[in-house]
Amino acid sequence: MGHVSNKLNNAFEGALAGGGDPATSPLYVFGPFLRLIVVAGVAQVTFGASIWLVVLTVAVVSAMYRLVMQWVTDGSGGSGLSEEEFGPWAAKINAAITFVEYTLTFLVSMAAMVTFIADRVPVLNDTLIFNIQYRTFIAIALSVVTGWLVNRGPKMAARTFGPATAGVLLLLWAMIISTIIKYGFHLPDFNLQAFSPENLRFTLGGYVRILAVMTGIEVFANMVAAYDGTESQKGKKAFNSLLIIMGTTAATMLIVGPVIKDVADPLLEDVSVFTQTMDVLLPTPLPYLGTLVGIAVLMSASAAAAQGLQNLSLGLSERRYVPPLFGKRNEYQVADKPVWLQVILVGIVFLLFGTHEETYLAIYAAGVFVLLSMTGWAVAKRLLRQVREKFDIGTALLIVGTILAAILTTGATGIIFVERFAEGAWTYFIFIPLLYVIFGYTRKQMGEPSAALDYLGRLDASNLAGFGFGQLNPASGAVTAKPATPDDLRWEPAPITKSKWRHQEFELKKVIVLLDGSDYAAQALPWVKMYCQKTGAHLTLLSSIKSKLANEGDEFEKKFSKRQTYLEGVQKELQSEGLDVEMVIRSGFIADATQMLVHEKHIDIVVTSTRGKSGELNWTSSGVSRKLIQKINQPIFLVQATEDGVLAPPKLDKILVPLDGSIFSERVLPYARSLAQVFGAEIILLSVPAVPEPEDYSAPSELIEEIRRKAEEEMENFLDAVARSLRESGIKVRTMVTGTLPVRTIVNIGHEEDVDMIMNTSRGRGGLELFMVGSKAQRVVEQTEKNVFMIPIRDRPA
């Protein structure tokens, strides 16, 4: 849940807010379950045993979550004990499984919804082209609509899907009451023959198929903080919400389930067993209203999965497990790109494998039970620790129940993977390691987040998305049930630590400017001219002609001659003004030619405009300036070229230097010192605290405000220390600690202060790394109209 200003008042409100996923499960789990045991001819023997095993599992897992709700009342429940109990690796495992589960929830719910529609419009089961059914295109279209609605923000999603859970609860209880009226109150038989060697496989197979009723149960542990009242009252209300939903589900299984077995034909492909049973139990037109309710609530479950993925991505992005692109908010303040990725993946899967929910149920349940089993063993471990510290008979009894829950969920996980391995469960052995590697790789490339962002990211990922974390223990890095406070958090490296960069000065005596004969590229010339006149630096005019033209004879010679004439003219003009200038023309791509020449001549800085001959921005179009960041280590000065070619006379009176509080970012300081001394410029040191506004997180606003206050205090100390080292050289320095989002703040301050240059560092990653991780420096170049001095950084400072 996000930070809630209007708290949930009672358990029923909570049931409607979080029960959409588990409440829908009876609508689609009976079909694959009955098909298995009816085809095998063992329905009379195994049906009741499978149902009772499921009800027992629901009961013990619900009781287990009652403990979680008592221990973790800030909304970071779910599988929130996993990282503490199993180690830091569990964070990435949880994230990977949760990512897969949200996509599968969307997939299964959408498939089940289309089944409900096709029950009333059988023509949708016909094939259109390439043996693809009409229902597949309906599913893809509704997936796009759902994604669009979710990406318009939670208010839109709530208005659209909010009443659906109430509708499905009414439908299920209408069927329960109708069953009792028409057929009496009859519970399924528990036949011990179901566990005989010849029947056990079908009993357990039916058990794991129907266990999809457990999906979404953990959401109530994540909702605890959304209720009104004391900590104890919140946990109790959340548990009561769980009882409303899971109680309704269990009652449907026990009371309506036997009727579904007796009146529905699971081998009838055109109509689901639930729809068949509705038609028998409910008077017209209630079955058709029931179909509409089923469609609405299943679409609601898909929407909830998409919202979960949005919020999971926000938390993972803040903790730097995924690239910033996936955590970027749209105009409705939600992360829309993960949802569109989810919609695309679902659409591809539908086209390849069809839209029958049975195809995906086993894979769906497998991931859920991996997380549930991890939670079960974690809870048992905590209880055992409590008993060792102080024996209590009540706690000892709870251990027995929790271990039973852990055994049941672990056993179900094993059965699912063994029985359905070839039918899709094997995919977990590909997707989970792959996502684990991606999360670890991204974190390694982007570096550790600040302690504050890591803490808030944990809260975001858990509160908003059901991602498994408890509370950060800053001393050990582990997660505990005891909430951390802002005073526990530390910024690393310590921002007041002195670095060698504060007292060094780099001379830029050899300069290259890149020219392609266009007016856009030539807009860099006034800047290099100003700098070289002021410093006496040696200037090289570099141009290139693509080498593939070398085989075209006269055409290449014409281009070479034209470019040479152009450069000679520029050279003569600059030499006439007293500059030391040479010109070089190379074949090949300009980025490659620059890389080679920088190495050959020991160049200190490369100057280029942000637009070349094409007129497109070289950074956003993956052109020269972006490629240079990937290839060279020397500073790059990007002159913002205008489309109309009108430039103000160059000057360097104000330099904006953003620093993030790490020694890493201080590598820009020697260059800033040098330029400020040469031009008598003022340096503005800017720091954006790594704690956005309260509305950007699910944690309480008071907590974020306190964390932000501490962050500002730390960053002010850091900037003061840097400023003192610069003032010792007679440089005029101002410090600013402001803003929330770094890129936006840097761009806005640059404009408001009318600076002449923004100086920062970039990690200058190549190809895949740059695509995956991106950088704030990249976005600054894209969004500012100011010139940018950038220092590529590929290694991490010690």
PDB file of C-alpha atoms in Angstrom, residues 4 62 118 128 197 249 253 255 301 359 476 542 551 568 586 613 627 657 671 680 686 695 699 733 741 779:
ATOM      1  CA  VAL A   4      -2.636   6.238   3.204  1.00  0.00           C
ATOM      2  CA  SER A  62      -3.777 -17.855   7.451  1.00  0.00           C
ATOM      3  CA  ALA A 118     -16.393 -16.897 -24.290  1.00  0.00           C
ATOM      4  CA  LEU A 128      -9.125 -16.662 -37.118  1.00  0.00           C
ATOM      5  CA  PRO A 197      -0.842 -45.845  -3.989  1.00  0.00           C
ATOM      6  CA  THR A 249     -13.222 -18.975  -0.628  1.00  0.00           C
ATOM      7  CA  MET A 253     -14.861 -24.879  -1.982  1.00  0.00           C
ATOM      8  CA  ILE A 255     -20.286 -26.179  -0.053  1.00  0.00           C
ATOM      9  CA  ALA A 301      -7.191  -8.752 -10.459  1.00  0.00           C
ATOM     10  CA  THR A 359      -2.056 -23.569 -19.261  1.00  0.00           C
ATOM     11  CA  SER A 476      24.482  -5.365  10.216  1.00  0.00           C
ATOM     12  CA  LEU A 542      39.476  16.930 -36.077  1.00  0.00           C
ATOM     13  CA  ASN A 551      36.351   2.369 -52.321  1.00  0.00           C
ATOM     14  CA  GLU A 568      42.064  24.923 -43.672  1.00  0.00           C
ATOM     15  CA  ARG A 586      40.796  10.638 -40.509  1.00  0.00           C
ATOM     16  CA  LYS A 613      25.430  17.568 -39.633  1.00  0.00           C
ATOM     17  CA  LYS A 627      29.479   7.380 -28.118  1.00  0.00           C
ATOM     18  CA  VAL A 657      28.919  21.741  -9.937  1.00  0.00           C
ATOM     19  CA  TYR A 671      38.688  20.810 -13.514  1.00  0.00           C
ATOM     20  CA  GLY A 680      37.547  34.221 -12.494  1.00  0.00           C
ATOM     21  CA  LEU A 686      24.759  22.001  -5.551  1.00  0.00           C
ATOM     22  CA  GLU A 695       4.352  11.536  -1.630  1.00  0.00           C
ATOM     23  CA  ALA A 699       6.580   5.397   4.390  1.00  0.00           C
ATOM     24  CA  VAL A 733      31.964  29.715  -4.031  1.00  0.00           C
ATOM     25  CA  LEU A 741      14.787  14.830  -8.033  1.00  0.00           C
ATOM     26  CA  ARG A 779      19.354  13.115 -18.647  1.00  0.00           C
TER      27      ARG A 779
END
